Short mmCIF file of C-alpha atoms in Angstrom, two decimals:
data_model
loop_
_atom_site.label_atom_id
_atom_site.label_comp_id
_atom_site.label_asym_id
_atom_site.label_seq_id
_atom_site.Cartn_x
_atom_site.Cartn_y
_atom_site.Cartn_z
CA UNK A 15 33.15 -21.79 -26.99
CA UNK A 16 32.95 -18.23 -27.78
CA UNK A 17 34.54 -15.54 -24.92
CA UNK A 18 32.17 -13.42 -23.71
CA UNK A 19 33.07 -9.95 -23.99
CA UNK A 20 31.87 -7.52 -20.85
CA UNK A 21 30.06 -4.86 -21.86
CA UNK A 22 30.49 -1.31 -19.86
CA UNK A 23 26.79 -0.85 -19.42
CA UNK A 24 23.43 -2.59 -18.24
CA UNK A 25 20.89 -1.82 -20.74
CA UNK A 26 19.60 -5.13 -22.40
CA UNK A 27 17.15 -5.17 -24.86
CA UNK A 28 14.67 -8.30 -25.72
CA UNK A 29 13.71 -9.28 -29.45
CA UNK A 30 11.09 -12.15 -29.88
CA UNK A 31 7.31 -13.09 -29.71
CA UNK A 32 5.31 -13.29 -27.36
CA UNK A 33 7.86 -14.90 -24.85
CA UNK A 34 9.63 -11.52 -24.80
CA UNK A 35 6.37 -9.49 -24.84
CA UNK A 36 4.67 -11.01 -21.86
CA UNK A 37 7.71 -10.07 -19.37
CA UNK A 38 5.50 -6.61 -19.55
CA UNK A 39 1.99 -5.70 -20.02
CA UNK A 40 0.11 -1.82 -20.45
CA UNK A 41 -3.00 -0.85 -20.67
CA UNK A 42 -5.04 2.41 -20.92
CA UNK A 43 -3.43 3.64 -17.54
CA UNK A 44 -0.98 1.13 -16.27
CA UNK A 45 2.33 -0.48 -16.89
CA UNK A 46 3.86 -3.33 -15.44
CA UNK A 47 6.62 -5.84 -15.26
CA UNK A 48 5.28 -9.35 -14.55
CA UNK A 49 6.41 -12.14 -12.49
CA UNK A 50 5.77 -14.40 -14.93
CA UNK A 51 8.43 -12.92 -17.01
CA UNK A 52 11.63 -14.20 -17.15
CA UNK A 53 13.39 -11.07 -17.91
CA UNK A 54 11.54 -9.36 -15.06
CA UNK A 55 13.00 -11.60 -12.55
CA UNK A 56 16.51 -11.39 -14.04
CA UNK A 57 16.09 -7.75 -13.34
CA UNK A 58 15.14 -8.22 -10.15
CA UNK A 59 17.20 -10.56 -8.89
CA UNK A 60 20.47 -9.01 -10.79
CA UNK A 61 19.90 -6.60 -7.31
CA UNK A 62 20.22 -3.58 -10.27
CA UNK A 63 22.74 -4.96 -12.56
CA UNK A 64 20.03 -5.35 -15.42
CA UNK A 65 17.77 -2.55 -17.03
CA UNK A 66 15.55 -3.25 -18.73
CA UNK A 67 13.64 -0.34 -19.10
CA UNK A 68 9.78 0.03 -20.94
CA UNK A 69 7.58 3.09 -20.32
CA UNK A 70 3.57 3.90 -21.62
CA UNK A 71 3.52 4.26 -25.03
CA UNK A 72 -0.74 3.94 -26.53
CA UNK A 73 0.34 4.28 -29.84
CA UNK A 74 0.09 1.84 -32.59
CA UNK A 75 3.14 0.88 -34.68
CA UNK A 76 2.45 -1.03 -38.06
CA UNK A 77 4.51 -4.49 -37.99
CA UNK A 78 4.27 -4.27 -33.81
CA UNK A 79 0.56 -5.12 -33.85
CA UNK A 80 0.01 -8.18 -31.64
CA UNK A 81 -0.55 -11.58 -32.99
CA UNK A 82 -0.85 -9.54 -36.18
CA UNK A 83 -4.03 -7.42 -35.11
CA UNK A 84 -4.14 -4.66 -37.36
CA UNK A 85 -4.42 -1.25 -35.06
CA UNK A 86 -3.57 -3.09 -31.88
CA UNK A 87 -0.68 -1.96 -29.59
CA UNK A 88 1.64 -3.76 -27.18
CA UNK A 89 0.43 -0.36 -25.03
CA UNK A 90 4.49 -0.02 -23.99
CA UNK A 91 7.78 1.27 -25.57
CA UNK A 92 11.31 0.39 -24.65
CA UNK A 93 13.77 -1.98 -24.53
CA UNK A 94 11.34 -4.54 -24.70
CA UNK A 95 10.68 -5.53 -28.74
CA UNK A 96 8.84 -8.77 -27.97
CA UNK A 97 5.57 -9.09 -30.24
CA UNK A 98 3.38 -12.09 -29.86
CA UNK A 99 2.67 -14.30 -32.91
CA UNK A 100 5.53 -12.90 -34.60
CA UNK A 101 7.19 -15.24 -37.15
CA UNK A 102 11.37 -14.77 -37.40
CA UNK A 103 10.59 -12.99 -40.63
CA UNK A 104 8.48 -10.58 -39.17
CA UNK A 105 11.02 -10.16 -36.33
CA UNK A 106 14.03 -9.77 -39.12
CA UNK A 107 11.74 -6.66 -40.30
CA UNK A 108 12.06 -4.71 -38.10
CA UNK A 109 15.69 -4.92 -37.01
CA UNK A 110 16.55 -1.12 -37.83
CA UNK A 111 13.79 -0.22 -35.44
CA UNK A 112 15.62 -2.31 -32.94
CA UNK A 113 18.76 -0.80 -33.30
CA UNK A 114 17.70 2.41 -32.66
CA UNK A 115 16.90 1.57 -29.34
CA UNK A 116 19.56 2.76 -26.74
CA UNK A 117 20.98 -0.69 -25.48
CA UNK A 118 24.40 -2.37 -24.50
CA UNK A 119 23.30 -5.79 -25.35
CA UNK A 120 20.24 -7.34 -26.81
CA UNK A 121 18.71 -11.80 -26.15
CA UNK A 122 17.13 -12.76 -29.54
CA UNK A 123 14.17 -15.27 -29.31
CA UNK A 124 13.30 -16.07 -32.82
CA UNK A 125 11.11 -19.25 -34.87
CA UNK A 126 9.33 -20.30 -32.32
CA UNK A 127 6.04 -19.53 -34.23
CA UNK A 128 7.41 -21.41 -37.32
CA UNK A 129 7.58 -24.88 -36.05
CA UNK A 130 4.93 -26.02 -37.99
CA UNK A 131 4.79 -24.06 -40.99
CA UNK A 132 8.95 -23.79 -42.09
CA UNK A 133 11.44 -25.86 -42.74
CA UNK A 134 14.24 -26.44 -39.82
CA UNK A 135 17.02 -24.65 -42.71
CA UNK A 136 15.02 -21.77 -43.55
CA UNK A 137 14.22 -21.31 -39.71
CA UNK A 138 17.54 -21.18 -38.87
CA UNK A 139 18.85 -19.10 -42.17
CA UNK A 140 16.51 -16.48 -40.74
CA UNK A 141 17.62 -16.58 -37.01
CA UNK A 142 21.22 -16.02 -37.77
CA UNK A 143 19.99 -13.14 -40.96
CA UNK A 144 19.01 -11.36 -37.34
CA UNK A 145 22.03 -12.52 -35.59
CA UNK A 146 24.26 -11.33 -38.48
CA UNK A 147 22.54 -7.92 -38.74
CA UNK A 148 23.05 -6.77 -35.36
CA UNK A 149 26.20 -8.15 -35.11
CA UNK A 150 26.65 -5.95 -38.00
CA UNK A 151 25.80 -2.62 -36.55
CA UNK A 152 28.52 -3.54 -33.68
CA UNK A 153 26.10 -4.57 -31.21
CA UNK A 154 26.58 -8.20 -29.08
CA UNK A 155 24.01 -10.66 -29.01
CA UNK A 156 22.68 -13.18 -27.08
CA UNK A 157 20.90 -15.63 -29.06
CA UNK A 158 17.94 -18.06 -27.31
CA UNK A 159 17.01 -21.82 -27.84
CA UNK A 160 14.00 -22.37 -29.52
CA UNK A 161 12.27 -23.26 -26.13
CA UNK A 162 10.49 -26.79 -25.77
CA UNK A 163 6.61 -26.90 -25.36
CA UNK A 164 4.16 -29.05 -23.88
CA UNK A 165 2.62 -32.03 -25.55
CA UNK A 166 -0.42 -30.20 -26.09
CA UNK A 167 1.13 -27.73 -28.17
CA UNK A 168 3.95 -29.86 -30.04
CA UNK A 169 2.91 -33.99 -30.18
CA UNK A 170 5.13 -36.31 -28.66
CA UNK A 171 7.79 -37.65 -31.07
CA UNK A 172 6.44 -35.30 -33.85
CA UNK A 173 8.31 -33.10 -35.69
CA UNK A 174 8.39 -29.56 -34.05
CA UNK A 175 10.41 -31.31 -31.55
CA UNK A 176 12.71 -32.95 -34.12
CA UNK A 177 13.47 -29.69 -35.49
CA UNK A 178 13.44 -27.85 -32.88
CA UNK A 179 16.72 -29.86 -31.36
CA UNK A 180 18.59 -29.66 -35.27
CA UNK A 181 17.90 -25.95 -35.11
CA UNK A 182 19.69 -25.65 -31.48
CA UNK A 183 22.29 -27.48 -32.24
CA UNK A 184 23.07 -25.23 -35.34
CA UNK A 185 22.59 -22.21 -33.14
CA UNK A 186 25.25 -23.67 -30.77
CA UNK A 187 27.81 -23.95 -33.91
CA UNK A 188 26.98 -20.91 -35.47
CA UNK A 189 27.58 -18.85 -32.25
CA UNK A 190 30.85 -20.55 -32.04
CA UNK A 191 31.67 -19.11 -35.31
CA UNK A 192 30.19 -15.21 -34.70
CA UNK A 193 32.26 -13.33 -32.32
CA UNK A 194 30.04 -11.49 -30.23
CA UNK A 195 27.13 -14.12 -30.32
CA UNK A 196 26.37 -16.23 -27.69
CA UNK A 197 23.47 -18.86 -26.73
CA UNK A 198 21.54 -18.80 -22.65
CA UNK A 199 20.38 -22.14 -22.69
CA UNK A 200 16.65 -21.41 -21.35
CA UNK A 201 15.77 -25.04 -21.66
CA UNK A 202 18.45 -25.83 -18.95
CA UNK A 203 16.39 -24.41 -16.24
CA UNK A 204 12.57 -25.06 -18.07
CA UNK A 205 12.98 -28.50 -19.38
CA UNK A 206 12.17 -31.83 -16.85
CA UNK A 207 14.99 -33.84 -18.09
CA UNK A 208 13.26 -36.91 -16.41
CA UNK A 209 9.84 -36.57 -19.38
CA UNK A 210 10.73 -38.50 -22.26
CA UNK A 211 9.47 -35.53 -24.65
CA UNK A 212 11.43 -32.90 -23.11
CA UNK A 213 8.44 -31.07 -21.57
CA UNK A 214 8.54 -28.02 -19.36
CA UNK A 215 8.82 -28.83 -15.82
CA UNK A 216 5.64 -28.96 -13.79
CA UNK A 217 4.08 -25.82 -13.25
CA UNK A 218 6.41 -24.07 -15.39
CA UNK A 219 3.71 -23.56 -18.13
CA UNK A 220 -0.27 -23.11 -17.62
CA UNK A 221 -0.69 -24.19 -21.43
CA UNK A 222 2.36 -25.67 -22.37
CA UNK A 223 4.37 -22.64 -24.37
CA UNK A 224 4.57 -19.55 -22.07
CA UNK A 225 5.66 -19.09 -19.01
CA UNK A 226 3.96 -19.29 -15.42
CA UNK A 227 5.35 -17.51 -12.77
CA UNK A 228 7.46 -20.52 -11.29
CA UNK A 229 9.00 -20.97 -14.73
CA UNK A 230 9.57 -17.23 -15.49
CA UNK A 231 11.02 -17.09 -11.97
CA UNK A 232 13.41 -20.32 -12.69
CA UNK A 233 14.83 -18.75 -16.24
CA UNK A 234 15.20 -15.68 -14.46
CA UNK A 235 17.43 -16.45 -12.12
CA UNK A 236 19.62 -18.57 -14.39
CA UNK A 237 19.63 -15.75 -16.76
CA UNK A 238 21.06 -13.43 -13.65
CA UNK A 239 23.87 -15.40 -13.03
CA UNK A 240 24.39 -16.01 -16.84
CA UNK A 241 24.69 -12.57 -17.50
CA UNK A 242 27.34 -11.61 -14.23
CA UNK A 243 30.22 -11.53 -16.84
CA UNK A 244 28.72 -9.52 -19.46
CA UNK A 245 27.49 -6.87 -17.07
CA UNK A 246 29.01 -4.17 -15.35
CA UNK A 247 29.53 -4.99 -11.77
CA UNK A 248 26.37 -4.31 -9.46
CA UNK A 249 26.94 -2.06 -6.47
CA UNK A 250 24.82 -1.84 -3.66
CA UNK A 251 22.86 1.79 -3.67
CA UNK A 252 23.83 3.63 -0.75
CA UNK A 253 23.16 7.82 -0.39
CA UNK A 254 23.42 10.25 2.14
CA UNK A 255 20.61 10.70 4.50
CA UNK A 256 20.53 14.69 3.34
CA UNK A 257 20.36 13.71 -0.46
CA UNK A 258 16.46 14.59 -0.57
CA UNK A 259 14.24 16.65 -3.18
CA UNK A 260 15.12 20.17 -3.69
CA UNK A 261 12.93 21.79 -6.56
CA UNK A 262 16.45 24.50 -7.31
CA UNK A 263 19.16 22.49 -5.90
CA UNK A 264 18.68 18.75 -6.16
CA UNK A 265 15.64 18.17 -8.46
CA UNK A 266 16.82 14.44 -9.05
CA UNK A 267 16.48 13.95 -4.97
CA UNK A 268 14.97 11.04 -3.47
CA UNK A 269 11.01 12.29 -2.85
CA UNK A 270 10.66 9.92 0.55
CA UNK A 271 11.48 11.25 3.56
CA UNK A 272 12.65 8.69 5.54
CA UNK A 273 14.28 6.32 2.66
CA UNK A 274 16.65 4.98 5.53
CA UNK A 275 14.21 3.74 7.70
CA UNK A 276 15.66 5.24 10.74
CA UNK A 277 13.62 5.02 13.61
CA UNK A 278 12.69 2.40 16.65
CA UNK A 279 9.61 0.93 17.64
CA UNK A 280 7.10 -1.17 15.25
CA UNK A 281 7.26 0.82 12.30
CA UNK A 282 9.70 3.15 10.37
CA UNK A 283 8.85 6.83 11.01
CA UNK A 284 6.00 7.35 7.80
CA UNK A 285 5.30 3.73 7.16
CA UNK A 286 1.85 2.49 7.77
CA UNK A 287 0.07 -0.80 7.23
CA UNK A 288 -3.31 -0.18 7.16
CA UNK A 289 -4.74 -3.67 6.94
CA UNK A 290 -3.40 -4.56 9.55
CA UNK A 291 -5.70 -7.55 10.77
CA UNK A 292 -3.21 -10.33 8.84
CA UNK A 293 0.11 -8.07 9.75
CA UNK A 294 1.34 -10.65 12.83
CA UNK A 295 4.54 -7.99 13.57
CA UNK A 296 6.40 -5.60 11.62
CA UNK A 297 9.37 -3.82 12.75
CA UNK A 298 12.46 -2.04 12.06
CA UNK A 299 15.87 -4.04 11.98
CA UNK A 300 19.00 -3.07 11.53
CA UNK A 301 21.19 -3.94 9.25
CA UNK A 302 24.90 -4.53 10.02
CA UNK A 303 26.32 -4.06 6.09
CA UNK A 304 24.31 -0.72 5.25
CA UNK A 305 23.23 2.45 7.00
CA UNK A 306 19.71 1.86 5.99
CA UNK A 307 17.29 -0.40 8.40
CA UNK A 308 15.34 -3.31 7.07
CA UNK A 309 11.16 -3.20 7.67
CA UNK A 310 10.34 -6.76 8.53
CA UNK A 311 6.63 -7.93 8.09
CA UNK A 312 5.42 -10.83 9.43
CA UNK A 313 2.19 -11.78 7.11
CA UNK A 314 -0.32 -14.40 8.63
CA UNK A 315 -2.73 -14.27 5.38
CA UNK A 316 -4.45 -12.45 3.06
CA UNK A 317 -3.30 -8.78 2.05
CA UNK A 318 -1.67 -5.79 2.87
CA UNK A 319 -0.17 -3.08 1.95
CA UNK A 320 2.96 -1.25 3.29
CA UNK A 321 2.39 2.67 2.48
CA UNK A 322 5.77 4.32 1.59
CA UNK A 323 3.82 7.46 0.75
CA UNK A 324 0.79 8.31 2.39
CA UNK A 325 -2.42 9.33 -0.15
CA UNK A 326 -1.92 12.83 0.97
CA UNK A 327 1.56 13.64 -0.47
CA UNK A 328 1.50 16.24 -2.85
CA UNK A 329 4.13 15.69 -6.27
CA UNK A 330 6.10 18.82 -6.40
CA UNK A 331 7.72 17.79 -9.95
CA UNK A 332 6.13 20.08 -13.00
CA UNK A 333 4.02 17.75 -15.30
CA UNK A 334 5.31 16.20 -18.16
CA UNK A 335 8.30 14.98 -15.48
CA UNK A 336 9.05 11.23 -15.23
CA UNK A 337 9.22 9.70 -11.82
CA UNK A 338 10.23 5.93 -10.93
CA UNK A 339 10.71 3.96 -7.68
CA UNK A 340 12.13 0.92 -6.35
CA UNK A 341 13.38 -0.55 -3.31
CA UNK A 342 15.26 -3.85 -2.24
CA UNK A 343 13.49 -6.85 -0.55
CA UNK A 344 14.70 -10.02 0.61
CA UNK A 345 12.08 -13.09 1.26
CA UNK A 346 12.10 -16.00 3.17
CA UNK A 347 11.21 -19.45 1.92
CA UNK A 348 7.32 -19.99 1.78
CA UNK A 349 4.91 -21.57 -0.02
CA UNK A 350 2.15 -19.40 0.15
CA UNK A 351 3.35 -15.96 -1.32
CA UNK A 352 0.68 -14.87 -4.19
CA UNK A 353 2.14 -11.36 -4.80
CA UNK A 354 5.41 -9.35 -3.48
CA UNK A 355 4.99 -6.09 -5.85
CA UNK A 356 6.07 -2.51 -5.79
CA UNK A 357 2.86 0.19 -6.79
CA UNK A 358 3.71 3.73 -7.77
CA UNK A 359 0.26 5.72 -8.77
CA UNK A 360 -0.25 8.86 -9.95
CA UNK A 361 -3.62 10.26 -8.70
CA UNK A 362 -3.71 13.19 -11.06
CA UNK A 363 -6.29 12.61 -13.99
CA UNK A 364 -5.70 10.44 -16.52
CA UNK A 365 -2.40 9.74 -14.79
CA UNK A 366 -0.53 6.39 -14.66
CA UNK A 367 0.04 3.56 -12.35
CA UNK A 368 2.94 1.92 -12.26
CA UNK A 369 3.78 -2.02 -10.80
CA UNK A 370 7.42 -3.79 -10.45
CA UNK A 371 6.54 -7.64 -10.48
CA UNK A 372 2.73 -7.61 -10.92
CA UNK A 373 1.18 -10.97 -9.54
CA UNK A 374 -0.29 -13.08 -12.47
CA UNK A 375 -4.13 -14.29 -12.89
CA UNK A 376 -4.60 -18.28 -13.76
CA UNK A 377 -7.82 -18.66 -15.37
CA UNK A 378 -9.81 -19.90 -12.44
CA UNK A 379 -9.04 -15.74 -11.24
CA UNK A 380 -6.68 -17.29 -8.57
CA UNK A 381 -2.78 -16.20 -8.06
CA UNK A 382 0.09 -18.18 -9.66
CA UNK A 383 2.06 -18.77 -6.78
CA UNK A 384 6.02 -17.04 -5.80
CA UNK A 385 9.03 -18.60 -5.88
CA UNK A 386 8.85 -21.35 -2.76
CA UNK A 387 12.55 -20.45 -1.71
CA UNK A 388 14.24 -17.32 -0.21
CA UNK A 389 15.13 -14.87 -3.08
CA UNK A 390 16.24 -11.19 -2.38
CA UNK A 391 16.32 -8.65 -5.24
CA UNK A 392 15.69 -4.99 -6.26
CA UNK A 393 11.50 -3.94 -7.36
CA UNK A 394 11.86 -1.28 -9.57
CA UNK A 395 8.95 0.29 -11.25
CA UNK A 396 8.59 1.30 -14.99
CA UNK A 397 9.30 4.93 -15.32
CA UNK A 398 6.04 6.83 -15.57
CA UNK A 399 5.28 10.61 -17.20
CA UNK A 400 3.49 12.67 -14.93
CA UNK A 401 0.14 14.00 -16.13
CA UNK A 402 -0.12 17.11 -14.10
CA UNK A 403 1.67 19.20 -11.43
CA UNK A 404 0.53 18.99 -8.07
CA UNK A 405 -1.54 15.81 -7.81
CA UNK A 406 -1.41 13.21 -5.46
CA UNK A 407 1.66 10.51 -5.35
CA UNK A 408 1.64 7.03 -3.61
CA UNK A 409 3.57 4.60 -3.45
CA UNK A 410 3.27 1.33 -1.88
CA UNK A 411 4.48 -2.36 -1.68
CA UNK A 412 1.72 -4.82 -1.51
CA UNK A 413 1.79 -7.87 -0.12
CA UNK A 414 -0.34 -11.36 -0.41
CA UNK A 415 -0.19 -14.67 1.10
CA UNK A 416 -2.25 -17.85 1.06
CA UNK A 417 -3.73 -19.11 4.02
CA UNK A 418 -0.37 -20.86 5.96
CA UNK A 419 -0.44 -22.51 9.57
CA UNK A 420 3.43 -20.54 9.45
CA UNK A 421 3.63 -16.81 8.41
CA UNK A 422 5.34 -15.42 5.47
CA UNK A 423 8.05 -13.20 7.04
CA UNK A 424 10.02 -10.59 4.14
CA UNK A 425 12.09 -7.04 4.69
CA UNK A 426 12.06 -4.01 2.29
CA UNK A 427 14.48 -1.53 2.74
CA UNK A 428 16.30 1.61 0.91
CA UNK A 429 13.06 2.75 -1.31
CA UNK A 430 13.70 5.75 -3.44
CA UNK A 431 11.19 7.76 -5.50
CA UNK A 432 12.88 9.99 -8.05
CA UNK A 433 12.93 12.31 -11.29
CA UNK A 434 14.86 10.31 -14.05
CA UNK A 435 15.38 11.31 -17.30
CA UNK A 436 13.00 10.69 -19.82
CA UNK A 437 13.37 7.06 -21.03
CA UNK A 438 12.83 8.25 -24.60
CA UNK A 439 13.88 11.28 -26.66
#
């Protein structure tokens, strides 16, 4: 087996079709990391090791079209390259766009869309052309399975599967020979190894070839603990209670004013729940390893939403400044959690909005459901450019939960609202 060689950074780009692409989604004034994405909940659960950064970006890039739609755009920029409908030669073309991005490692998905049109050797030719290339310009890769579909995408006992195992099993031996290639097994975590066509577990798929949220969810967090020894170690945020926004002295600041949580009583001092007919209790806790307090919410049903800023707070950043947020939760087992996402909006016109793990619609315009166990991770919002100066911020975490005879009980804690540096040049 090839070693795995740490890298001193955390920026990880994503190269593919539309199983990259879909871990994000823009339109004409949002962005958003979804929880069906499996690289969105490898970010969050890597509690900040992973960034994977994508920002607003309208513009249309020939050979980035979706699905091939001339004058379409993905609607984002970033470290996510993921097009759907992309075949691996229209993925090989545009490799020295790729590698101008600023990253410390990049996963390849690649011939997924070729199944039934190529050959398994010139499939595979073409997937390590892209491997070789970036290997070239002294950058490691991680190099993806051709991920199994459903039955009503790829027959049972035809010959996309066929292939399809051939073409791993190359990618396995080829990566043994490339120093500085490797293979995440995403069918380890997607496949049910008890269906005698190797079909994604249940619920992992809504139409047998992309991901659900369950399914992102379960890649995710394999692909967390796969990447532990590439990374650079993840440390837990911690700052001094006086490190706040200063417009001359500490511009970079955190923009909350009570990112601690310090306080008693039922809420943090400038958190409000305003539907608070399904809120059961919500408190503050303390937390023995940190110097900032947990909020605890106790959800019977429905929705709510936790207000980190109130609708009144004024930005006091210039425009053209970008701004991002994020703060750390930790859930406990349920099986009625429809949405556990992180809102920044800018209420300035024309300006953005801005969601860490944004629930997903099934096509009967119900939730997919969250992760059944306890998970505990960082929600971190794509970086946003503000509009105009002195316009309305908020920022909230909403919450949803089907209809439970238990409640759904989770803490958020540390949330910080920033200036960053502007994600592109």
């Amino acid at each position: 087996m090839t070693a795995r060689f740490p890298v001193h950074g955390k920026r990880v780009a994503l190269l593919g079709t539309s199983l990259v692409q879909q871990n994000h989604h823009a339109g004409e004034r949002h962005i958003r990391s979804s929880a069906r994405g499996w690289a969105t909940w490898a970010e969050v659960l890597s509690h900040g090791q992973l960034d994977v950064t994508v920002f607003h970006d309208p513009l249309v890039y020939p050979g980035w079209e979706p699905s091939g739609r001339v004058g379409t755009t993905r609607g984002f920029g970033g470290l996510n390259a993921g097009v759907s409908g992309q075949k691996a030669r229209d993925i090989a073309n545009r490799i020295d766009e790729v590698l101008k991005l600023d990253f410390d490692l990049i996963i390849i998905d690649a011939g997924t869309n070729d199944m039934m049109v190529e050959t398994k050797e010139v499939i595979q030719a073409v997937r390590e052309k892209i491997v070789d290339r970036i290997l070239s310009a002294g950058r490691q890769v991680i190099l993806l399975p051709i991920l199994a579909r459903g039955t009503q995408k790829w027959s049972a006992g035809g010959s996309e599967r066929a292939k399809a195992h051939w073409i791993n099993q190359k990618s396995l031996a080829f990566a043994a020979s490339r120093p500085g290639c490797h293979v995440f097994d995403w069918n380890a975590p997607w496949v049910d190894w008890h269906s005698a066509d190797g079909v994604p577990r249940d619920g992992f798929s809504d139409d047998g070839t992309h991901f659900s949220v369950p399914g992102g969810y379960a890649v995710g967090k394999a692909l967390a603990e796969y990447l532990r020894v590439f990374l650079a170690p993840s440390r837990p945020r911690t700052w001094s209670r006086d490190d706040r926004f200063h417009s001359v002295d500490n511009p970079l600041g955190n923009l909350l004013s009570n990112p601690l949580l310090n306080g008693s009583g039922p809420l943090a001092d400038g958190l409000v729940i305003p539907e608070i007919r399904h809120v059961l209790s919500n408190q503050v806790i303390s937390r023995p390893d940190r110097s900032a307090n947990w909020q605890e919410v106790s959800l019977a049903r429905g929705e709510c939403f936790a207000e980190i800023l109130g609708e009144d707070f004024i930005n006091p950043l210039p425009a053209g400044a970008w701004v991002q947020a994020s703060c750390e939760v930790e859930v406990d087992a349920h099986d009625g959690w429809r949405e556990i996402s992180l809102i920044l909006k800018d209420g300035g016109p024309e300006g953005l909005t801005s969601q860490a793990l944004a629930p997903f619609n099934l096509a009967e315009q119900s939730l997919a459901p969250f992760p059944h166990e306890a998970w505990s991770g960082v929600l971190k919002t794509p970086p946003i450019k503000l509009k105009t100066p002195r316009h309305s911020l908020q920022l909230r975490l909403s919450l949803q939960l089907e209809l439970s005879d238990r409640p759904g009980m989770m803490r958020f804690s540390t949330p910080e609202l920033r200036q960053v540096e502007a994600p592109i040049s």
